[in-house]
PDB file of C-alpha atoms and ligand atoms in Angstrom:
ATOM      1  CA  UNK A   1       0.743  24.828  44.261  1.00  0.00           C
ATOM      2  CA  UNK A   2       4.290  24.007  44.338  1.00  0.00           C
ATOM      3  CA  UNK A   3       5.924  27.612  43.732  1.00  0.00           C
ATOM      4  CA  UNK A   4      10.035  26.180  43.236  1.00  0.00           C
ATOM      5  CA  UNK A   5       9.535  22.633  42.416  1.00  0.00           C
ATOM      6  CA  UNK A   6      12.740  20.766  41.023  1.00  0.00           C
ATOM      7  CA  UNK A   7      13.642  22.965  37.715  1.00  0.00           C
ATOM      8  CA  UNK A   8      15.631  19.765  36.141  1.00  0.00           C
ATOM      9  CA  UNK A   9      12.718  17.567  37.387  1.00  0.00           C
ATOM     10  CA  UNK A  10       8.947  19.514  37.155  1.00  0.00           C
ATOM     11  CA  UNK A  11       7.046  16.666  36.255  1.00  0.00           C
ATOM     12  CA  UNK A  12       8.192  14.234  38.861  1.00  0.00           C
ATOM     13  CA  UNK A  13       6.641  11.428  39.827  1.00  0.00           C
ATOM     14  CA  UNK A  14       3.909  12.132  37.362  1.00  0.00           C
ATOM     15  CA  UNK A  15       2.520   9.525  35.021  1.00  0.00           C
ATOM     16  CA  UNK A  16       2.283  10.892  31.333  1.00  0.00           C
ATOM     17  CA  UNK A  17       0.766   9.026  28.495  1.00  0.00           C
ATOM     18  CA  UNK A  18       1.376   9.877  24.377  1.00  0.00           C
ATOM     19  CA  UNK A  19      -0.658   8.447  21.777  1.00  0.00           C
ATOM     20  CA  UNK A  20       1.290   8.325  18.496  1.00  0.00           C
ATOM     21  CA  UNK A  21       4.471   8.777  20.436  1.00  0.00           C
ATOM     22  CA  UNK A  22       6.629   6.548  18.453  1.00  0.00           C
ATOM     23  CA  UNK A  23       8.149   9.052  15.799  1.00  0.00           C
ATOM     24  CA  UNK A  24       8.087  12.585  15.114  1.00  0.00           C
ATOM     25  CA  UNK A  25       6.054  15.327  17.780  1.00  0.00           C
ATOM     26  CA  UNK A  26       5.333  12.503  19.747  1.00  0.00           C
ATOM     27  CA  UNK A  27       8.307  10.625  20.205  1.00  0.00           C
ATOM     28  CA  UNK A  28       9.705  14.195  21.349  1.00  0.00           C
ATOM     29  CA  UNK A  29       7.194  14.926  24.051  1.00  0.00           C
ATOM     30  CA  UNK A  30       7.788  11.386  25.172  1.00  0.00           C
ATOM     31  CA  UNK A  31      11.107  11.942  25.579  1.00  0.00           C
ATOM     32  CA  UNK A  32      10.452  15.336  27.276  1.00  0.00           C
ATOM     33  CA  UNK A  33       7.967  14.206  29.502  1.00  0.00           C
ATOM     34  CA  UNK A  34      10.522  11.660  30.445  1.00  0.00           C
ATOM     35  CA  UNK A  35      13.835  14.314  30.904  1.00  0.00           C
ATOM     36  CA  UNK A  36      11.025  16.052  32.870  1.00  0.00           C
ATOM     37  CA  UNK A  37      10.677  13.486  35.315  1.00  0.00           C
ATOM     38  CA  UNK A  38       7.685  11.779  34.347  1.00  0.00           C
ATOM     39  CA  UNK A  39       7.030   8.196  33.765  1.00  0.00           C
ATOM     40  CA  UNK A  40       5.773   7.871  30.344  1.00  0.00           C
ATOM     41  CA  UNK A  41       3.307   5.435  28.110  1.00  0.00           C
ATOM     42  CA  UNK A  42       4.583   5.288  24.756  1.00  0.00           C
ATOM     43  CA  UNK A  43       1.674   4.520  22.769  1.00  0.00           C
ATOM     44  CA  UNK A  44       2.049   3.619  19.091  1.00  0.00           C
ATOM     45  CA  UNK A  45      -0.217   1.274  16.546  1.00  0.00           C
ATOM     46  CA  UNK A  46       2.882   0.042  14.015  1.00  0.00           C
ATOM     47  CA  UNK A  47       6.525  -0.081  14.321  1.00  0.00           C
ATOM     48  CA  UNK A  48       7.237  -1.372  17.716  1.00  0.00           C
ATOM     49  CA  UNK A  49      10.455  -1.435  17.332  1.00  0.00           C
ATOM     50  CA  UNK A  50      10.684   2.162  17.166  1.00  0.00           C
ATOM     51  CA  UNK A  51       8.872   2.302  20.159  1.00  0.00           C
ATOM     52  CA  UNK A  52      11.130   0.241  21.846  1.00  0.00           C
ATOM     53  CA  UNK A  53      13.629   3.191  20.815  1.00  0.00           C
ATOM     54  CA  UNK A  54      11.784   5.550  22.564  1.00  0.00           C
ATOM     55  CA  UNK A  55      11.103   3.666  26.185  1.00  0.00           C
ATOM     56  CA  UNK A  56      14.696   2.644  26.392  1.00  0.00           C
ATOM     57  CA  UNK A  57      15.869   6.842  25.848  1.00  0.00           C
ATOM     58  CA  UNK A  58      12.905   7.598  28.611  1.00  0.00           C
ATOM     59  CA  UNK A  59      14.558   4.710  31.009  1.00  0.00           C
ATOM     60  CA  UNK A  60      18.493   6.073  30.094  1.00  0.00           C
ATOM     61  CA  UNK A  61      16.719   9.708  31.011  1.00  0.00           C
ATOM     62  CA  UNK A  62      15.984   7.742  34.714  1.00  0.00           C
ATOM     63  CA  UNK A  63      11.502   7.698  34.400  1.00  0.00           C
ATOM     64  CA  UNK A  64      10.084   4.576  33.811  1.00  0.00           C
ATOM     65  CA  UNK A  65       8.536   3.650  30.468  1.00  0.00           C
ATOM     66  CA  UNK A  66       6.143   1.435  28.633  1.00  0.00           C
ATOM     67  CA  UNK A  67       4.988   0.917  25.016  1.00  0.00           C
ATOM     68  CA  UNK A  68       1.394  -0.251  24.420  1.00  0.00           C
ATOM     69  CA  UNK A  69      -0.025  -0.622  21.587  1.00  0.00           C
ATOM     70  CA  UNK A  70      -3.447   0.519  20.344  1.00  0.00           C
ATOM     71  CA  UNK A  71      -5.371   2.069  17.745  1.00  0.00           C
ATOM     72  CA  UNK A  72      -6.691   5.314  19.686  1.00  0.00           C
ATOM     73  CA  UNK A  73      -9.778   5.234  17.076  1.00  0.00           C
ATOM     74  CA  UNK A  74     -11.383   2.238  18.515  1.00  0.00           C
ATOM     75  CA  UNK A  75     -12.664   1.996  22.010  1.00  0.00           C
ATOM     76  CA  UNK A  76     -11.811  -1.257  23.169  1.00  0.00           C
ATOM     77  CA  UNK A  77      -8.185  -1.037  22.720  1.00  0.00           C
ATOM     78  CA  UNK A  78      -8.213   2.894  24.219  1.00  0.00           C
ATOM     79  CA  UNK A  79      -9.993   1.477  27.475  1.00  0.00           C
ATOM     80  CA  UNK A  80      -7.518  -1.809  27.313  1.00  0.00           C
ATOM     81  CA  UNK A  81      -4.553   0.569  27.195  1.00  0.00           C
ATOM     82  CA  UNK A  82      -6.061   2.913  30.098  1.00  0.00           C
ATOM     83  CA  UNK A  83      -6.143  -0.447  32.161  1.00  0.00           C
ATOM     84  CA  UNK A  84      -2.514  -1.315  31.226  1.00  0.00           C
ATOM     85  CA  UNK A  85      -1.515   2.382  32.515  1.00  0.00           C
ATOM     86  CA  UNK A  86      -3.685   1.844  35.634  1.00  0.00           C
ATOM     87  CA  UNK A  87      -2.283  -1.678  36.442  1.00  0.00           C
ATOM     88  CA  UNK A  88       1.215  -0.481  35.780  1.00  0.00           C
ATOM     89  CA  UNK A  89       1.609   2.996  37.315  1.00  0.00           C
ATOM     90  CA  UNK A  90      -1.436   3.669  39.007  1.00  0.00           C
ATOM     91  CA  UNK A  91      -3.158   6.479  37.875  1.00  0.00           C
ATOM     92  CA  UNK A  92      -2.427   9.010  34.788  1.00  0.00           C
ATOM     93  CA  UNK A  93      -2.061  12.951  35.659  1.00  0.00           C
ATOM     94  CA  UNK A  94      -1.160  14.106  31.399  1.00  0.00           C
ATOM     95  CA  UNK A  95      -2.338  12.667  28.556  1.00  0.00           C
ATOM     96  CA  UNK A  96      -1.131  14.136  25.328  1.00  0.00           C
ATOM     97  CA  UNK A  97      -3.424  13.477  22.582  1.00  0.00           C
ATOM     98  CA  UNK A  98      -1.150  13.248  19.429  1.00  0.00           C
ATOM     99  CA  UNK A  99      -1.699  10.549  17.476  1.00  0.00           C
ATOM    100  CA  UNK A 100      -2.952  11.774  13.767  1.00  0.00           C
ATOM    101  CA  UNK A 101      -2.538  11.218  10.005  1.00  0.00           C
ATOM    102  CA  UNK A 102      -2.719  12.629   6.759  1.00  0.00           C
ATOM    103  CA  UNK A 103      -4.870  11.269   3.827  1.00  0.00           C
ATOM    104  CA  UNK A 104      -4.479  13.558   1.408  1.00  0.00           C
ATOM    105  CA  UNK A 105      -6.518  13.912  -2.208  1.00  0.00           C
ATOM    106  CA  UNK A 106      -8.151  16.250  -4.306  1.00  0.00           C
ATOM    107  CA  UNK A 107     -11.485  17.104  -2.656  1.00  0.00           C
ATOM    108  CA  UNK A 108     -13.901  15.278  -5.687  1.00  0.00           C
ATOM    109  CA  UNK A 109     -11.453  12.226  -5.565  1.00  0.00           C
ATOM    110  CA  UNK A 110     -11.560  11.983  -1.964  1.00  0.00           C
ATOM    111  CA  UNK A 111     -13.183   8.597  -0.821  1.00  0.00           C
ATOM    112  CA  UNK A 112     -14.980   7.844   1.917  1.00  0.00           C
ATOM    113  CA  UNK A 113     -12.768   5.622   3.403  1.00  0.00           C
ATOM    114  CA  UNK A 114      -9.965   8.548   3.312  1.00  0.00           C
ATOM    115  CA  UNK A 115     -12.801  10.727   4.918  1.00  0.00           C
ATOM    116  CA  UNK A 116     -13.410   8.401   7.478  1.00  0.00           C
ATOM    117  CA  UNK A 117      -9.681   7.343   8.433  1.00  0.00           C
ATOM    118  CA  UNK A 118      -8.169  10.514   9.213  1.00  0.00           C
ATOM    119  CA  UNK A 119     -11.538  11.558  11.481  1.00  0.00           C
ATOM    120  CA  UNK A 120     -11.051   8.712  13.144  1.00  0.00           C
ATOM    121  CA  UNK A 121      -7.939   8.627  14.494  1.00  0.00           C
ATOM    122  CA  UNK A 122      -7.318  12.619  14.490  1.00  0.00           C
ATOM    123  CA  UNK A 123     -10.914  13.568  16.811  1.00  0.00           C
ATOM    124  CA  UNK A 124     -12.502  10.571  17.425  1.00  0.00           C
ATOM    125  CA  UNK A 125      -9.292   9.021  19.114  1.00  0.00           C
ATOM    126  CA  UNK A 126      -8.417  12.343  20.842  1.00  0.00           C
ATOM    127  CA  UNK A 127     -12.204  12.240  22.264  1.00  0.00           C
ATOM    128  CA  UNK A 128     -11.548   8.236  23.031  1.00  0.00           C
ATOM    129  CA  UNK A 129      -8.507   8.695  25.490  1.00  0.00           C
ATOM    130  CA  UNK A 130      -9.358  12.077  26.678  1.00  0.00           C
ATOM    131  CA  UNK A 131     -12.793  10.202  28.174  1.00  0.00           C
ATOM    132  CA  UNK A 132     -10.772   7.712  29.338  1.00  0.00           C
ATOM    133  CA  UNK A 133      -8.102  10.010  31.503  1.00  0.00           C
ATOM    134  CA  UNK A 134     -10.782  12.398  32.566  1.00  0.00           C
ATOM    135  CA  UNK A 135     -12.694   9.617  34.325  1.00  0.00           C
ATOM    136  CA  UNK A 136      -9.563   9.120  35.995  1.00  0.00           C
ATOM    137  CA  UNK A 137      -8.960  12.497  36.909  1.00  0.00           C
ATOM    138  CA  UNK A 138     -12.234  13.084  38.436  1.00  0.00           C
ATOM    139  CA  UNK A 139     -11.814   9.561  40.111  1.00  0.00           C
ATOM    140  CA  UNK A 140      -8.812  10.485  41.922  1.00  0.00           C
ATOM    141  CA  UNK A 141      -9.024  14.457  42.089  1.00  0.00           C
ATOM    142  CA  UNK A 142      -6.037  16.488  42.999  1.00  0.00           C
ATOM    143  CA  UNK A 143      -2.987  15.119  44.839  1.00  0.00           C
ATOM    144  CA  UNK A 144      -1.307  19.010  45.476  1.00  0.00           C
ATOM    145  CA  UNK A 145       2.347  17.009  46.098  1.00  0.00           C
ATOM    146  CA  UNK A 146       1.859  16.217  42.651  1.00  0.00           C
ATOM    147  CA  UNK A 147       0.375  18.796  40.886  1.00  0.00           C
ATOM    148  CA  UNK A 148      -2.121  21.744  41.283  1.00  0.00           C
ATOM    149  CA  UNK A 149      -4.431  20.397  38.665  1.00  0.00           C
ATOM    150  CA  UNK A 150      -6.435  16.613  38.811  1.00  0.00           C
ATOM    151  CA  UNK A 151      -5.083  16.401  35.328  1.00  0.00           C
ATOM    152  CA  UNK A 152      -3.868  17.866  32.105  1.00  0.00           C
ATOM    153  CA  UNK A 153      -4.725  17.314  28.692  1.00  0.00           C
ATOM    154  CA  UNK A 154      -2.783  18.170  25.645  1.00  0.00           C
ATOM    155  CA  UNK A 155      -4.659  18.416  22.298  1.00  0.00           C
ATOM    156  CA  UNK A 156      -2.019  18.092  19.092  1.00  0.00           C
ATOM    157  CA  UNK A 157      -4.066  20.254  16.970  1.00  0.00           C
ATOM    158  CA  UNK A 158      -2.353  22.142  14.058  1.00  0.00           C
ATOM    159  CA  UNK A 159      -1.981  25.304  11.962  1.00  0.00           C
ATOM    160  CA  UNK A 160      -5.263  23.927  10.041  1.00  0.00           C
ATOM    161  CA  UNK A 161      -7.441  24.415  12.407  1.00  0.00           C
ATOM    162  CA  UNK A 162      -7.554  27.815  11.611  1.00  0.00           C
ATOM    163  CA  UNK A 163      -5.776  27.748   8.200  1.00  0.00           C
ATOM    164  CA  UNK A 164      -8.408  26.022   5.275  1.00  0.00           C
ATOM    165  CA  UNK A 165      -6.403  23.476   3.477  1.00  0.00           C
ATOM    166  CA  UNK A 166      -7.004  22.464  -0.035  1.00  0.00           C
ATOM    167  CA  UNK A 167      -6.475  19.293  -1.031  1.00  0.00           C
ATOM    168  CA  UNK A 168      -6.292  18.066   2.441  1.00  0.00           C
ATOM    169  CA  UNK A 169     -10.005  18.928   3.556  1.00  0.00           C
ATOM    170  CA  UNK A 170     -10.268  15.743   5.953  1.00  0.00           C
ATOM    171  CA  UNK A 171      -7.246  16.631   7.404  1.00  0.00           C
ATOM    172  CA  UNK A 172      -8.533  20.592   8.596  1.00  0.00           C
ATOM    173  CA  UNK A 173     -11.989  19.348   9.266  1.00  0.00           C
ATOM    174  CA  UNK A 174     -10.788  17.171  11.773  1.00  0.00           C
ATOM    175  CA  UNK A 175      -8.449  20.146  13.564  1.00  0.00           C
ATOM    176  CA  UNK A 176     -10.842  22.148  13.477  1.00  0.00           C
ATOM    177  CA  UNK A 177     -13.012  19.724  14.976  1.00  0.00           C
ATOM    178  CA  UNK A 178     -10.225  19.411  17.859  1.00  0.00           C
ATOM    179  CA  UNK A 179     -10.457  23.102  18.371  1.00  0.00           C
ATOM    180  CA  UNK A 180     -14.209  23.196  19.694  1.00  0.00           C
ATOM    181  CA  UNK A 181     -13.484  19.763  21.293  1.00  0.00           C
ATOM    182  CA  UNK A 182     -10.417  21.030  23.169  1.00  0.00           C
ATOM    183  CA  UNK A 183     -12.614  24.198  24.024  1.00  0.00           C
ATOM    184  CA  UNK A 184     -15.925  22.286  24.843  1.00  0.00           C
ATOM    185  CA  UNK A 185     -13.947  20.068  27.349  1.00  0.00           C
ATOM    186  CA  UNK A 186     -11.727  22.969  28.710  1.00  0.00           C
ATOM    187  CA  UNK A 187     -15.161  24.887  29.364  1.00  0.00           C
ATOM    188  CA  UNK A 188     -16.775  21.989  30.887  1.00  0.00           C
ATOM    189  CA  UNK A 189     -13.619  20.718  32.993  1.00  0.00           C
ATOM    190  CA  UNK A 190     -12.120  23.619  34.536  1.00  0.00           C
ATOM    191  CA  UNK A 191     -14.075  23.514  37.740  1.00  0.00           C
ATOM    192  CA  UNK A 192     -12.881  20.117  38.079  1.00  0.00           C
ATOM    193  CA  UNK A 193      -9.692  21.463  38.323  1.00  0.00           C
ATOM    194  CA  UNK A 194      -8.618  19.416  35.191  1.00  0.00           C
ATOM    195  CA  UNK A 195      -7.497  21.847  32.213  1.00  0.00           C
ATOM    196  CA  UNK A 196      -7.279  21.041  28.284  1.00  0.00           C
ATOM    197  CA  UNK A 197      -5.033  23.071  25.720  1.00  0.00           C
ATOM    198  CA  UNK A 198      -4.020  22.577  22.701  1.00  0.00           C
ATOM    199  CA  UNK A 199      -0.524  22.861  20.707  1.00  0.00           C
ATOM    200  CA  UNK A 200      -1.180  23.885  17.313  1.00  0.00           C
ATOM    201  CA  UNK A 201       2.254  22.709  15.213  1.00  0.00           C
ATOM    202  CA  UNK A 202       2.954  24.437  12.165  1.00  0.00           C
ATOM    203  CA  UNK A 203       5.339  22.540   9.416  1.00  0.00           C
ATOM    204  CA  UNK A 204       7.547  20.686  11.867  1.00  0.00           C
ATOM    205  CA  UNK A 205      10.382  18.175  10.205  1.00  0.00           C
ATOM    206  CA  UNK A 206       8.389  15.038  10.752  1.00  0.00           C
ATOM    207  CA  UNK A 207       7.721  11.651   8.685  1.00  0.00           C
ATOM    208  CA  UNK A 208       4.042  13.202   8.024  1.00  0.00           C
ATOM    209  CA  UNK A 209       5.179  15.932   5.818  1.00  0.00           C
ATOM    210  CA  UNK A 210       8.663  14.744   4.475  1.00  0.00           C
ATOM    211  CA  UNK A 211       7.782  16.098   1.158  1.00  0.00           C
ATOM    212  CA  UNK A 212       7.286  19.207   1.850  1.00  0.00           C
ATOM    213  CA  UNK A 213      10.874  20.282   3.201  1.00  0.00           C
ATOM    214  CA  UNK A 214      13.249  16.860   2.145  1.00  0.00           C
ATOM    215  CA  UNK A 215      14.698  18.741  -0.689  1.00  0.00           C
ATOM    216  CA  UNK A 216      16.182  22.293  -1.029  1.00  0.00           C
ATOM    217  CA  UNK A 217      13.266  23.217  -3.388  1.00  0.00           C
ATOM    218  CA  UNK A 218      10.699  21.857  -1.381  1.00  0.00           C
ATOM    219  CA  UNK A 219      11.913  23.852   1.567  1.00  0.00           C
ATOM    220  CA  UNK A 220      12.505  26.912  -0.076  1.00  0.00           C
ATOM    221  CA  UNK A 221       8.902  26.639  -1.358  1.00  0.00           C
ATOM    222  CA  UNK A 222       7.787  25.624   2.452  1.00  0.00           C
ATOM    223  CA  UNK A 223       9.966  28.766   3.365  1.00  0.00           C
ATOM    224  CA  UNK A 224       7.620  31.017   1.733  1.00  0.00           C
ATOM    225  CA  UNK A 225       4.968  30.312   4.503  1.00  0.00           C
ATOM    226  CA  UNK A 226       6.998  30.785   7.784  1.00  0.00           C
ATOM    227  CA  UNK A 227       8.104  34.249   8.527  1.00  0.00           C
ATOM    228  CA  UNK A 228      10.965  32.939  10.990  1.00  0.00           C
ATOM    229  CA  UNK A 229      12.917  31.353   8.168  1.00  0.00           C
ATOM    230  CA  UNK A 230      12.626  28.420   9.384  1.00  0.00           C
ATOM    231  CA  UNK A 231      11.004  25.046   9.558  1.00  0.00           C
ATOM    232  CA  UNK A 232      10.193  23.615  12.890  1.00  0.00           C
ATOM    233  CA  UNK A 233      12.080  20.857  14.940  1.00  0.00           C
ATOM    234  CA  UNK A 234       9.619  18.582  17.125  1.00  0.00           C
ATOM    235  CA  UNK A 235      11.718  19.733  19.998  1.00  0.00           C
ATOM    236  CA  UNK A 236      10.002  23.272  19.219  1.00  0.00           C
ATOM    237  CA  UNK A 237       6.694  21.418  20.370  1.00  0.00           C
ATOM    238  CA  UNK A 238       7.771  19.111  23.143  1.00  0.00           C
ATOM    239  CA  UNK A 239       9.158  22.116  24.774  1.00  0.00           C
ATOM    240  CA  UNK A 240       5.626  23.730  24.485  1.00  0.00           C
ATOM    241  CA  UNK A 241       4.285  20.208  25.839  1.00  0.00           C
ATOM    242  CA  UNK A 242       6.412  20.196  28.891  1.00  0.00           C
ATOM    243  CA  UNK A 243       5.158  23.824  30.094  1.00  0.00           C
ATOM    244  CA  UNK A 244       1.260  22.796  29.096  1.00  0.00           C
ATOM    245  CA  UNK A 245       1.617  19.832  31.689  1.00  0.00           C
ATOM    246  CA  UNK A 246       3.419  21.487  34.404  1.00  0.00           C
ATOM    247  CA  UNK A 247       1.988  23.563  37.358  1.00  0.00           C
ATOM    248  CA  UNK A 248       3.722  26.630  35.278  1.00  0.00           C
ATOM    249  CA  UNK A 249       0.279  26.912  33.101  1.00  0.00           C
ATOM    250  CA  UNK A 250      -1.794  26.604  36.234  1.00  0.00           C
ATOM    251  CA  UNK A 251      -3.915  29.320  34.703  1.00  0.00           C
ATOM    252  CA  UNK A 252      -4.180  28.315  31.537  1.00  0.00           C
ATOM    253  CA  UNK A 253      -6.512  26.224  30.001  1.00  0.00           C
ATOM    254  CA  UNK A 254      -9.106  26.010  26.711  1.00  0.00           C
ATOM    255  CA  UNK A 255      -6.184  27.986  24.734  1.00  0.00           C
ATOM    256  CA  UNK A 256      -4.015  26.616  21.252  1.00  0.00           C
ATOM    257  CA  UNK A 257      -0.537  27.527  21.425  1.00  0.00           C
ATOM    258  CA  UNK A 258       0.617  28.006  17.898  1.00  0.00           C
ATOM    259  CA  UNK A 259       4.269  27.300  17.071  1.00  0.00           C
ATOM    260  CA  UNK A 260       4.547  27.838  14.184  1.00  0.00           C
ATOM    261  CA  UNK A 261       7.581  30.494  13.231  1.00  0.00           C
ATOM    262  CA  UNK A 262       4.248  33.023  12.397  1.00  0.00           C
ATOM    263  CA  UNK A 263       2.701  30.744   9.926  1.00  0.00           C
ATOM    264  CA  UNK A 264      -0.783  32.196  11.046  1.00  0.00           C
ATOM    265  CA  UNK A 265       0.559  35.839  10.637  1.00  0.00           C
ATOM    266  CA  UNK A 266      -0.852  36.150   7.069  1.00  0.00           C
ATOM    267  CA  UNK A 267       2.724  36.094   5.442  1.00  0.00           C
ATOM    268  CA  UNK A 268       1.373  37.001   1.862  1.00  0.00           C
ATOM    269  CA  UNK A 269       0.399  40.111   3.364  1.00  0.00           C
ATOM    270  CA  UNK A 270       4.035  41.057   4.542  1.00  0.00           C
ATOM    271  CA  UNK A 271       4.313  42.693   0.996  1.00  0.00           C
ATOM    272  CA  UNK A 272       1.602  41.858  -0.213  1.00  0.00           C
ATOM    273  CA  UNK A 273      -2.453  43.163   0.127  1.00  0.00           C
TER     274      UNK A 273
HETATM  275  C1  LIG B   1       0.547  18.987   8.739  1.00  0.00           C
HETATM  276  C2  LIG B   1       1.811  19.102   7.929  1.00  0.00           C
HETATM  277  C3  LIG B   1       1.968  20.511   7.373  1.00  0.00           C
HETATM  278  C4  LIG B   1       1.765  21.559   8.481  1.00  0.00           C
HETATM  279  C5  LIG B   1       1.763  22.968   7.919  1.00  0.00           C
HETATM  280  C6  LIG B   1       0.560  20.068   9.804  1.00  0.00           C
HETATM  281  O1  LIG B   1      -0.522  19.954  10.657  1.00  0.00           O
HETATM  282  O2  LIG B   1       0.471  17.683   9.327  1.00  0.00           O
HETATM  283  O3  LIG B   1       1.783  18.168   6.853  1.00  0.00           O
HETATM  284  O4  LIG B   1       3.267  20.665   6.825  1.00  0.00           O
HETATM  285  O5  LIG B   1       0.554  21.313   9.156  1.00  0.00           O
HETATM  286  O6  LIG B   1       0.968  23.113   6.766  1.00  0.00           O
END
C-alpha cells in the first residue's frame, strides 16, 4: 500500500467513472474525483450540455474527462459505455454508482410504471455497472502503484434505506434493496481484493428534492429532521466519495456511511419519547 501518496493528488492516475454525474451528488464527486487526480467518466442520460459543464471543470482541475451517455437501467448501453471507458482510458479502478430518481405518489395511486422506473434505474442500474467494473477488476487484479485494492465501488444509497418513507415507497424499497446488494457484493468480493461501500446522503441541496428546502418554510420544516441545523451541500458527500475510493479505506468495505447531519439519530426523540 502506498503509506504517503501525493495528499493534493490521492487518486492519481486512476480512472473513475459516475453514473448520474451531471448535476447534484454526482456532478460533485466528479469533480472530486477529478481535483483528486483521477480521470473521470461523466456519465449522464439528458442534459448534455450540463455534462459538458462538468468535463471541462475536471480538464481545468488537470485529469482527463469524458461524458457518455447511457441509461444505467438497460444493459446494452451500460456494457457500450464500459467499452467506451475501456477504449479510452484503459481500464476502470472506481465506479460510483449514483445515478437515481424519485417518483413519488401516494402508495394506492402509485402505478406500475412509477414502480418500475425508479427500481430500475436506482438497483437494477447500480447492479448493471457494478457487473460491468467488477469483471474488470477481476480481469486486471491489483496494480499496487495504483492502488491497494483491484477496485472500488461506491453505492449512492440514502437515509431511506433504513428510514421507511411514506409516500415515496418505490423510492426506499429500492435503497434498501442497495443495502443488501452493496453488502451481498462486499461479502462476496472482498477476497478479490475489490471492496463495495455505500454513502448513504441525507437531504442534500440537490435538483431531486428542491422542494423540500427552496423556501424558508420548506427548510425550516426540513430543519426539524437534521439535528446539525443544517441541510447538506453535495460537497458533504463527494468528500465522503473521495476517502471511499482512496487507499485511506483500505479496510473498509460492505459499510454505509451516513451523512446526514444525524438524520438517523431519531430526532423526535431529542425531546420527545
Ligand atoms: C432523497 C431526498 C430526501 C432525502 C432525505 C434522499 O435520498 O432523494 O429527496 O430529501 O433522502 O429525506
Amino acid at each position: 500500500m502506498n503509506l504517503s501518496p501525493d495528499p493534493l493528488k490521492p487518486l492519481k492516475n486512476q480512472k473513475a467513472l459516475v453514473t448520474g454525474a451531471n448535476s447534484g451528488i454526482g456532478e460533485a464527486c466528479a469533480m472530486a474525483l477529478g481535483a483528486a487526480g483521477a480521470d473521470v467518466v461523466v456519465n449522464y442520460y439528458s442534459n448534455p450540455e450540463e455534462a459538458a459543464r462538468v468535463v471541462d471543470c475536471i480538464e481545468g482541475s488537470g485529469s482527463k474527462a469524458i461524458a457518455c451517455r447511457a441509461d444505467v437501467s438497460r444493459e446494452e448501453e451500460v456494457e457500450g459505455m464500459f467499452a467506451e471507458m475501456l477504449k479510452q482510458f484503459g481500464t476502470i479502478d472506481i465506479l460510483v454508482n449514483n445515478a437515481g430518481l424519485q417518483r413519488d405518489a401516494p402508495f394506492h395511486e402509485m402505478t406500475l410504471e412509477q414502480w418500475n422506473t425508479v427500481l430500475a434505474t436506482n438497483l437494477t442500474g447500480q447492479f448493471l455497472c457494478a457487473r460491468a467494473a467488477v469483471r474488470e477488476f477481476l480481469r486486471r487484479g491489483v496494480v499496487p502503484e495504483i492502488s491497494s485494492a483491484a477496485g472500488k465501488i461506491i453505492c449512492m444509497s440514502s437515509v431511506h434505506e433504513v428510514i421507511p418513507w411514506g409516500g415515496h415507497v418505490n423510492y426506499a424499497a429500492s435503497k434498501g434493496g442497495v443495502m443488501l446488494l452493496m453488502k451481498s457484493m462486499a461479502q462476496e468480493l472482498a477476497p478479490k481484493k475489490i471492496r463495495v461501500n455505500s454513502i448513504a446522503p441525507g437531504a442534500i441541496k440537490t435538483p431531486i428534492n428542491r422542494a423540500a428546502w427552496d423556501t424558508p418554510a420548506a427548510e425550516a420544516e426540513l430543519l426539524k429532521l437534521i439535528p446539525e441545523g443544517r441541510v447538506g451541500l453535495p460537497e458533504d458527500i463527494a468528500r465522503t466519495a473521495i476517502w471511499l475510493a482512496s487507499d485511506a479505506s483500505d479496510y473498509v468495505t460492505g459499510t454505509t456511511l451516513f451523512v446526514d447531519g444525524g438524520m438517523t439519530l431519531y430526532p423526535g426523540f431529542a425531546t420527545g419519547g
